[in-house]
Amino acid sequence: MPIISINDTVGFLDKIKDNINNNKKIQFSCVLSSIETTKYVPISGVHKDVIEYTPAADMELVMMGKSLSMPNPPIDATGCPTPATITRANVVLNNIPVLTIDAGSAIKPKIPHMSVDSTPTGDIYKGKAMPNSKELFKIGELLGKNIISDTLIIGECVPGGTTTALGVLMGLGYDAKNKISSGSVDNPIGLKLKVVETGLKKAKSNNVFEVLNAVGDKMMPVVAGMVFSSINQNKPVILAGGTQMASVLSVIQKIDEKYKKENILNSGLVALGTTEFVLNDKNADLKSLVEQINQNVPLFASKFNYENSKLDGLKSYCSGSVKEGVGAGGISLYSYVSGLTPEDIKLYVEEHYSNWFNN
Ligand code: AAM
């Protein structure tokens, strides 16, 4: 299978396969937020001209096959298209239902979606990410309780989110300094560090909710809550993302240790699914992050064979552009287990490319 598997000692993919073979229900959900800091500090790899529109435009593409909030879907400075193109291919080819959850996108998606917090994540440089991470965690739990699928894939679209990931992991005591990925080829690691180290000085303590309130983003507590509820119902979850989802794992682990005592990450039902581009990122070390957080969480990376693409935009993924986002790696992992191939995804994206990016 076109999947790199690391540490699957719990037979996670077999559980996913069982669910597929037994016609169990699948749900892809994607949690969105914007971050105020990205307006004035260039921490994000997402093109600055479209950063506010990116979560909305990405999910419009995933759900409808075109971006409504922008003339074209997001494309980065190197001409690399949004990972939402990959997610869209999976949703159509594998008939996967989509749930968009707004946790503070600056521009609201023009598609049916659920709102858990309409205000964007605040300024992490000032240590003012949010006042309400504990409440957002509880809302995530409530939401997770009411999702009826048997397997849950959770993605994210949070421009600037690799910086909040760095802040949260460092604030929670993990060795993350040179281990966090980026949506751009040149990871602005010095700038990211300056932002989170300044922000973390404002954290009231190293308690998980205080760290989130200072330098996290609103996607994180919502996804953490959804994971607790899914596991309580014995349903497997694919956290679909790269180092941002590693930070969500760290949040889950700390909430569990301090408040819940449910051993969620030892359940064998939580895995991280990303792309080969994040796993191979020389500026990041996702494997080390996951191992530091919990050794019973398997890590998977989906391959795409984009080096053979006829489109330069797709090839640029192989030289470090964009890499991951909007659940692209994790939803592809699910599709590969159900029989889809990288060739199917690549062909779909190539076929629809000129139609998506026609303006
Ligand atoms: C999501 N949509 C994207 C994109 N992402 N469209 C174009 N490029 C991306 N990189 P950073 O911290 O550098 O901003 O990277 C995180 C963002 O990149 C997230 O929004 C993630 O979903 C991805």
CSV table of C-alpha atoms and ligand atoms in Angstrom, one decimal:
chain,number,residue,atom,x,y,z
A,1,MET,CA,0.0,0.0,0.0
A,2,PRO,CA,1.2,3.6,-0.7
A,3,ILE,CA,1.4,4.2,3.0
A,4,ILE,CA,4.5,4.6,5.3
A,5,SER,CA,3.6,3.0,8.6
A,6,ILE,CA,5.4,3.9,11.8
A,7,ASN,CA,4.8,2.1,15.0
A,8,ASP,CA,1.4,0.5,14.2
A,9,THR,CA,1.7,-2.0,17.1
A,10,VAL,CA,-2.0,-1.7,17.8
A,11,GLY,CA,-3.3,-2.8,14.4
A,12,PHE,CA,-4.9,0.5,13.7
A,13,LEU,CA,-5.2,0.0,10.0
A,14,ASP,CA,-6.8,-3.4,10.5
A,15,LYS,CA,-9.5,-1.7,12.6
A,16,ILE,CA,-10.1,0.9,9.8
A,17,LYS,CA,-10.2,-1.9,7.3
A,18,ASP,CA,-12.7,-3.9,9.4
A,19,ASN,CA,-15.0,-0.8,9.6
A,20,ILE,CA,-14.7,-0.4,5.8
A,21,ASN,CA,-15.5,-4.1,5.1
A,22,ASN,CA,-18.5,-4.0,7.5
A,23,ASN,CA,-19.9,-1.0,5.6
A,24,LYS,CA,-19.5,1.2,8.7
A,25,LYS,CA,-20.0,4.9,8.4
A,26,ILE,CA,-17.2,7.3,7.7
A,27,GLN,CA,-17.1,11.1,8.4
A,28,PHE,CA,-14.5,13.6,7.4
A,29,SER,CA,-14.6,16.8,9.5
A,30,CYS,CA,-12.4,19.8,9.2
A,31,VAL,CA,-12.0,22.5,11.9
A,32,LEU,CA,-11.2,26.1,10.7
A,33,SER,CA,-9.6,29.1,12.4
A,34,SER,CA,-7.8,32.2,11.5
A,35,ILE,CA,-5.1,33.8,13.7
A,36,GLU,CA,-4.8,37.5,14.2
A,37,THR,CA,-1.0,37.5,14.4
A,38,THR,CA,-0.8,36.4,10.7
A,39,LYS,CA,-2.1,39.8,9.7
A,40,TYR,CA,1.1,41.5,10.7
A,41,VAL,CA,3.8,38.9,11.3
A,42,PRO,CA,4.8,36.7,8.2
A,43,ILE,CA,4.8,33.4,10.1
A,44,SER,CA,2.5,31.5,7.7
A,45,GLY,CA,3.4,29.7,4.4
A,46,VAL,CA,-0.1,30.6,3.1
A,47,HIS,CA,0.1,33.4,0.5
A,48,LYS,CA,-0.5,36.6,2.5
A,49,ASP,CA,-2.9,38.1,0.0
A,50,VAL,CA,-5.4,35.2,0.5
A,51,ILE,CA,-4.7,34.2,4.1
A,52,GLU,CA,-8.0,35.4,5.5
A,53,TYR,CA,-9.9,33.7,2.7
A,54,THR,CA,-8.1,30.4,2.7
A,55,PRO,CA,-10.1,28.3,5.3
A,56,ALA,CA,-13.4,29.3,3.6
A,57,ALA,CA,-12.1,28.8,0.0
A,58,ASP,CA,-10.5,25.5,0.9
A,59,MET,CA,-13.7,24.0,2.4
A,60,GLU,CA,-15.8,25.4,-0.5
A,61,LEU,CA,-13.5,23.5,-2.9
A,62,VAL,CA,-13.7,20.3,-0.8
A,63,MET,CA,-17.5,20.4,-0.5
A,64,MET,CA,-18.6,22.0,-3.8
A,65,GLY,CA,-15.7,21.6,-6.2
A,66,LYS,CA,-15.1,25.3,-6.5
A,67,SER,CA,-14.1,28.2,-4.3
A,68,LEU,CA,-16.8,30.8,-3.9
A,69,SER,CA,-15.0,33.2,-1.6
A,70,MET,CA,-12.1,33.7,-3.9
A,71,PRO,CA,-11.8,33.7,-7.8
A,72,ASN,CA,-9.5,30.7,-7.5
A,73,PRO,CA,-8.6,28.2,-4.7
A,74,PRO,CA,-5.5,29.2,-2.7
A,75,ILE,CA,-2.2,28.8,-4.4
A,76,ASP,CA,1.2,29.6,-2.8
A,77,ALA,CA,4.0,31.9,-4.0
A,78,THR,CA,5.7,28.9,-5.8
A,79,GLY,CA,2.5,28.1,-7.8
A,80,CYS,CA,1.7,25.1,-5.5
A,81,PRO,CA,-2.1,24.5,-5.2
A,82,THR,CA,-3.9,24.1,-1.9
A,83,PRO,CA,-4.0,20.6,-0.3
A,84,ALA,CA,-7.7,21.0,-0.4
A,85,THR,CA,-7.4,19.7,-4.0
A,86,ILE,CA,-6.3,16.3,-2.6
A,87,THR,CA,-9.1,16.3,-0.1
A,88,ARG,CA,-11.6,17.1,-2.8
A,89,ALA,CA,-10.4,14.2,-4.9
A,90,ASN,CA,-10.9,11.8,-1.9
A,91,VAL,CA,-14.3,13.1,-1.0
A,92,VAL,CA,-15.6,12.6,-4.6
A,93,LEU,CA,-13.8,9.4,-5.5
A,94,ASN,CA,-14.5,7.7,-2.2
A,95,ASN,CA,-17.9,9.3,-1.5
A,96,ILE,CA,-16.9,10.7,2.0
A,97,PRO,CA,-19.3,13.1,3.8
A,98,VAL,CA,-17.9,16.4,4.9
A,99,LEU,CA,-18.6,18.4,8.1
A,100,THR,CA,-17.1,21.9,8.2
A,101,ILE,CA,-16.6,23.2,11.7
A,102,ASP,CA,-15.9,26.9,12.1
A,103,ALA,CA,-13.8,27.8,15.2
A,104,GLY,CA,-13.1,31.4,14.1
A,105,SER,CA,-12.3,31.7,10.4
A,106,ALA,CA,-12.0,35.3,9.4
A,107,ILE,CA,-14.2,34.9,6.3
A,108,LYS,CA,-17.1,32.5,6.8
A,109,PRO,CA,-17.4,29.6,4.2
A,110,LYS,CA,-20.3,30.0,1.8
A,111,ILE,CA,-21.3,26.3,2.4
A,112,PRO,CA,-23.4,24.6,5.1
A,113,HIS,CA,-21.2,24.6,8.3
A,114,MET,CA,-21.3,24.4,12.0
A,115,SER,CA,-20.1,27.3,14.1
A,116,VAL,CA,-18.5,26.6,17.5
A,117,ASP,CA,-16.8,30.1,17.8
A,118,SER,CA,-17.2,32.8,15.3
A,119,THR,CA,-14.2,35.0,16.5
A,120,PRO,CA,-10.8,34.2,15.1
A,121,THR,CA,-7.9,33.1,17.3
A,122,GLY,CA,-6.3,36.2,18.8
A,123,ASP,CA,-2.8,37.5,18.8
A,124,ILE,CA,-0.4,34.8,20.0
A,125,TYR,CA,2.5,37.3,20.0
A,126,LYS,CA,0.8,39.0,22.9
A,127,GLY,CA,-0.1,35.7,24.5
A,128,LYS,CA,-3.8,36.3,23.8
A,129,ALA,CA,-4.9,33.4,21.6
A,130,MET,CA,-8.3,32.9,23.3
A,131,PRO,CA,-10.0,33.3,26.6
A,132,ASN,CA,-12.1,30.1,26.3
A,133,SER,CA,-10.0,27.0,25.5
A,134,LYS,CA,-11.7,25.0,28.3
A,135,GLU,CA,-15.2,25.9,27.0
A,136,LEU,CA,-14.1,25.0,23.5
A,137,PHE,CA,-12.8,21.6,24.7
A,138,LYS,CA,-16.3,21.0,26.2
A,139,ILE,CA,-18.0,22.0,23.0
A,140,GLY,CA,-15.7,19.7,21.1
A,141,GLU,CA,-16.7,16.8,23.4
A,142,LEU,CA,-20.4,17.6,22.9
A,143,LEU,CA,-20.0,17.8,19.2
A,144,GLY,CA,-18.1,14.5,19.2
A,145,LYS,CA,-20.8,12.8,21.1
A,146,ASN,CA,-23.3,13.7,18.5
A,147,ILE,CA,-21.4,12.5,15.4
A,148,ILE,CA,-22.9,9.2,14.3
A,149,SER,CA,-20.1,7.9,12.1
A,150,ASP,CA,-18.1,4.8,13.1
A,151,THR,CA,-14.8,6.1,11.9
A,152,LEU,CA,-13.8,9.8,12.2
A,153,ILE,CA,-11.2,11.7,10.2
A,154,ILE,CA,-10.5,15.2,11.6
A,155,GLY,CA,-8.5,17.7,9.6
A,156,GLU,CA,-7.7,21.4,10.1
A,157,CYS,CA,-7.3,24.6,8.2
A,158,VAL,CA,-5.5,27.1,10.3
A,159,PRO,CA,-3.1,29.4,8.5
A,160,GLY,CA,-0.3,30.1,10.9
A,161,GLY,CA,-1.1,26.9,12.6
A,162,THR,CA,2.4,25.5,12.6
A,163,THR,CA,3.4,28.4,14.8
A,164,THR,CA,0.6,27.7,17.4
A,165,ALA,CA,1.7,24.1,17.2
A,166,LEU,CA,5.2,25.1,18.1
A,167,GLY,CA,4.0,27.3,21.0
A,168,VAL,CA,1.8,24.7,22.5
A,169,LEU,CA,4.3,21.9,22.3
A,170,MET,CA,7.0,24.1,23.8
A,171,GLY,CA,4.6,25.4,26.5
A,172,LEU,CA,3.8,21.9,27.5
A,173,GLY,CA,7.4,21.0,27.9
A,174,TYR,CA,8.2,19.0,24.7
A,175,ASP,CA,11.4,19.3,22.6
A,176,ALA,CA,9.8,20.9,19.5
A,177,LYS,CA,12.2,23.8,18.6
A,178,ASN,CA,13.5,22.4,15.4
A,179,LYS,CA,10.8,19.8,14.8
A,180,ILE,CA,7.9,21.8,13.5
A,181,SER,CA,6.9,21.9,9.8
A,182,SER,CA,5.7,24.8,7.7
A,183,GLY,CA,3.4,25.5,4.8
A,184,SER,CA,6.3,27.1,2.9
A,185,VAL,CA,9.6,25.9,1.5
A,186,ASP,CA,11.5,28.3,3.8
A,187,ASN,CA,10.3,27.7,7.3
A,188,PRO,CA,10.6,31.0,9.1
A,189,ILE,CA,11.6,29.2,12.3
A,190,GLY,CA,13.5,32.1,14.0
A,191,LEU,CA,10.4,34.4,13.6
A,192,LYS,CA,8.1,31.7,14.8
A,193,LEU,CA,10.2,31.1,17.9
A,194,LYS,CA,10.3,34.8,18.7
A,195,VAL,CA,6.5,35.0,18.5
A,196,VAL,CA,5.8,32.0,20.7
A,197,GLU,CA,8.5,32.7,23.2
A,198,THR,CA,7.2,36.2,23.7
A,199,GLY,CA,3.6,34.9,23.8
A,200,LEU,CA,4.4,32.1,26.3
A,201,LYS,CA,5.8,34.7,28.8
A,202,LYS,CA,2.1,35.8,29.2
A,203,ALA,CA,0.8,32.3,30.0
A,204,LYS,CA,-0.4,32.2,33.6
A,205,SER,CA,1.1,28.7,34.1
A,206,ASN,CA,2.1,25.6,32.2
A,207,ASN,CA,-1.4,24.2,32.6
A,208,VAL,CA,-2.7,22.9,29.3
A,209,PHE,CA,-5.6,25.3,29.1
A,210,GLU,CA,-3.5,28.3,30.1
A,211,VAL,CA,-0.9,27.4,27.4
A,212,LEU,CA,-3.7,27.1,24.8
A,213,ASN,CA,-5.2,30.5,26.0
A,214,ALA,CA,-1.8,32.1,25.4
A,215,VAL,CA,-0.3,30.6,22.2
A,216,GLY,CA,-2.7,27.9,20.9
A,217,ASP,CA,-5.4,28.2,18.3
A,218,LYS,CA,-9.1,27.5,18.6
A,219,MET,CA,-9.0,24.4,16.4
A,220,MET,CA,-6.9,22.5,19.0
A,221,PRO,CA,-9.3,22.3,22.0
A,222,VAL,CA,-12.2,21.6,19.7
A,223,VAL,CA,-10.5,18.7,18.0
A,224,ALA,CA,-9.2,17.4,21.4
A,225,GLY,CA,-12.7,17.3,22.8
A,226,MET,CA,-14.0,15.5,19.7
A,227,VAL,CA,-11.3,12.8,20.1
A,228,PHE,CA,-12.2,12.1,23.7
A,229,SER,CA,-15.9,11.6,22.8
A,230,SER,CA,-15.1,9.3,19.8
A,231,ILE,CA,-12.8,7.1,21.9
A,232,ASN,CA,-15.4,6.9,24.6
A,233,GLN,CA,-17.7,5.4,22.0
A,234,ASN,CA,-15.0,3.0,20.9
A,235,LYS,CA,-14.7,4.6,17.4
A,236,PRO,CA,-11.3,5.1,15.7
A,237,VAL,CA,-10.1,8.5,14.9
A,238,ILE,CA,-7.5,9.6,12.3
A,239,LEU,CA,-6.0,12.9,13.2
A,240,ALA,CA,-5.4,14.2,9.7
A,241,GLY,CA,-2.5,16.6,9.7
A,242,GLY,CA,1.2,17.0,10.3
A,243,THR,CA,2.9,18.7,13.2
A,244,GLN,CA,-0.3,20.7,14.0
A,245,MET,CA,-2.0,17.4,14.8
A,246,ALA,CA,1.0,16.4,17.0
A,247,SER,CA,0.2,19.5,19.1
A,248,VAL,CA,-3.4,18.3,19.4
A,249,LEU,CA,-2.1,14.9,20.6
A,250,SER,CA,-0.1,16.8,23.2
A,251,VAL,CA,-3.2,18.7,24.3
A,252,ILE,CA,-5.1,15.4,24.6
A,253,GLN,CA,-2.3,13.8,26.6
A,254,LYS,CA,-2.1,16.7,29.1
A,255,ILE,CA,-5.9,17.0,29.6
A,256,ASP,CA,-6.0,13.3,30.1
A,257,GLU,CA,-3.2,13.2,32.6
A,258,LYS,CA,-4.5,16.1,34.7
A,259,TYR,CA,-8.3,15.8,34.4
A,260,LYS,CA,-9.7,12.8,32.7
A,261,LYS,CA,-7.5,9.7,33.5
A,262,GLU,CA,-9.0,7.8,30.5
A,263,ASN,CA,-5.8,6.7,28.8
A,264,ILE,CA,-7.1,8.0,25.5
A,265,LEU,CA,-3.9,7.8,23.6
A,266,ASN,CA,-3.2,4.2,24.8
A,267,SER,CA,-6.6,3.0,23.4
A,268,GLY,CA,-5.1,2.0,20.1
A,269,LEU,CA,-7.9,4.0,18.5
A,270,VAL,CA,-6.1,7.2,17.8
A,271,ALA,CA,-3.6,7.6,15.0
A,272,LEU,CA,-2.0,10.5,13.2
A,273,GLY,CA,-2.2,10.4,9.4
A,274,THR,CA,-0.2,12.9,7.3
A,275,THR,CA,1.5,13.2,4.0
A,276,GLU,CA,5.0,11.9,2.9
A,277,PHE,CA,5.9,15.6,2.4
A,278,VAL,CA,5.6,16.4,6.1
A,279,LEU,CA,7.3,13.1,7.2
A,280,ASN,CA,10.2,13.9,4.9
A,281,ASP,CA,10.5,17.5,5.8
A,282,LYS,CA,14.1,18.1,6.8
A,283,ASN,CA,13.1,21.1,9.0
A,284,ALA,CA,10.7,19.0,11.0
A,285,ASP,CA,10.6,15.8,13.0
A,286,LEU,CA,7.1,14.6,13.3
A,287,LYS,CA,8.2,11.1,14.3
A,288,SER,CA,10.1,12.4,17.3
A,289,LEU,CA,7.2,14.6,18.4
A,290,VAL,CA,4.7,11.7,18.4
A,291,GLU,CA,7.1,9.5,20.3
A,292,GLN,CA,7.7,12.1,22.9
A,293,ILE,CA,3.9,12.5,23.5
A,294,ASN,CA,2.8,8.9,23.5
A,295,GLN,CA,4.5,5.7,22.2
A,296,ASN,CA,1.2,4.0,21.5
A,297,VAL,CA,0.1,6.4,18.8
A,298,PRO,CA,0.8,5.1,15.3
A,299,LEU,CA,2.0,7.5,12.6
A,300,PHE,CA,1.1,7.0,8.9
A,301,ALA,CA,2.1,9.0,5.9
A,302,SER,CA,0.4,8.8,2.5
A,303,LYS,CA,2.3,8.8,-0.7
A,304,PHE,CA,1.2,10.7,-3.8
A,305,ASN,CA,3.7,10.0,-6.6
A,306,TYR,CA,3.5,13.7,-7.5
A,307,GLU,CA,7.1,13.6,-8.8
A,308,ASN,CA,5.5,12.0,-11.9
A,309,SER,CA,2.8,14.6,-12.3
A,310,LYS,CA,2.4,16.5,-15.6
A,311,LEU,CA,1.7,19.6,-13.6
A,312,ASP,CA,4.5,21.8,-12.2
A,313,GLY,CA,2.1,22.9,-9.4
A,314,LEU,CA,1.8,19.3,-8.1
A,315,LYS,CA,5.5,18.6,-8.6
A,316,SER,CA,6.3,21.5,-6.3
A,317,TYR,CA,4.9,19.5,-3.4
A,318,CYS,CA,8.0,17.3,-3.8
A,319,SER,CA,10.3,20.2,-3.3
A,320,GLY,CA,8.7,21.3,-0.1
A,321,SER,CA,5.9,23.6,-1.0
A,322,VAL,CA,2.6,23.5,1.1
A,323,LYS,CA,3.1,19.8,2.2
A,324,GLU,CA,-0.2,19.2,4.0
A,325,GLY,CA,-3.4,20.7,5.2
A,326,VAL,CA,-7.2,20.3,5.1
A,327,GLY,CA,-6.8,16.7,6.2
A,328,ALA,CA,-5.2,15.7,2.9
A,329,GLY,CA,-2.8,13.1,4.3
A,330,GLY,CA,-5.2,11.4,6.7
A,331,ILE,CA,-8.2,11.3,4.3
A,332,SER,CA,-5.9,9.7,1.6
A,333,LEU,CA,-4.7,7.2,4.2
A,334,TYR,CA,-8.4,6.1,4.7
A,335,SER,CA,-9.0,6.0,0.9
A,336,TYR,CA,-5.8,3.9,0.4
A,337,VAL,CA,-7.1,1.4,3.0
A,338,SER,CA,-10.4,1.2,1.1
A,339,GLY,CA,-8.6,0.5,-2.2
A,340,LEU,CA,-8.0,3.9,-3.9
A,341,THR,CA,-4.5,4.5,-5.3
A,342,PRO,CA,-2.3,7.6,-5.5
A,343,GLU,CA,-2.8,7.4,-9.3
A,344,ASP,CA,-6.5,7.9,-8.8
A,345,ILE,CA,-6.0,11.0,-6.7
A,346,LYS,CA,-3.4,12.5,-9.0
A,347,LEU,CA,-5.5,11.9,-12.1
A,348,TYR,CA,-8.5,13.4,-10.5
A,349,VAL,CA,-6.6,16.5,-9.5
A,350,GLU,CA,-4.9,16.8,-12.9
A,351,GLU,CA,-8.2,16.5,-14.7
A,352,HIS,CA,-10.0,19.1,-12.7
A,353,TYR,CA,-7.0,21.5,-12.3
A,354,SER,CA,-7.8,23.9,-15.2
A,355,ASN,CA,-11.4,24.0,-14.2
A,356,TRP,CA,-10.6,24.9,-10.5
A,357,PHE,CA,-7.9,27.4,-11.4
A,358,ASN,CA,-9.5,29.1,-14.4
A,359,ASN,CA,-9.4,32.7,-13.3
B,1,AAM,C1,-4.2,24.9,4.3
B,1,AAM,N1,-4.6,25.4,3.1
B,1,AAM,C2,-3.5,25.8,2.4
B,1,AAM,C3,-2.4,25.4,3.2
B,1,AAM,N2,-2.9,24.8,4.4
B,1,AAM,N3,-3.4,26.4,1.2
B,1,AAM,C4,-2.2,26.7,0.8
B,1,AAM,N4,-1.1,26.4,1.5
B,1,AAM,C5,-1.2,25.8,2.7
B,1,AAM,N5,0.0,25.6,3.4
B,1,AAM,P1,1.5,27.6,8.1
B,1,AAM,O1,1.7,27.5,9.6
B,1,AAM,O2,2.8,27.8,7.4
B,1,AAM,O3,0.5,28.6,7.8
B,1,AAM,O4,0.9,26.2,7.6
B,1,AAM,C6,-0.3,25.7,8.1
B,1,AAM,C7,-1.4,25.9,7.1
B,1,AAM,O5,-1.1,25.2,5.9
B,1,AAM,C8,-2.8,25.3,7.5
B,1,AAM,O6,-3.8,26.2,7.2
B,1,AAM,C9,-2.8,24.0,6.8
B,1,AAM,O7,-4.1,23.5,6.7
B,1,AAM,C10,-2.1,24.3,5.5
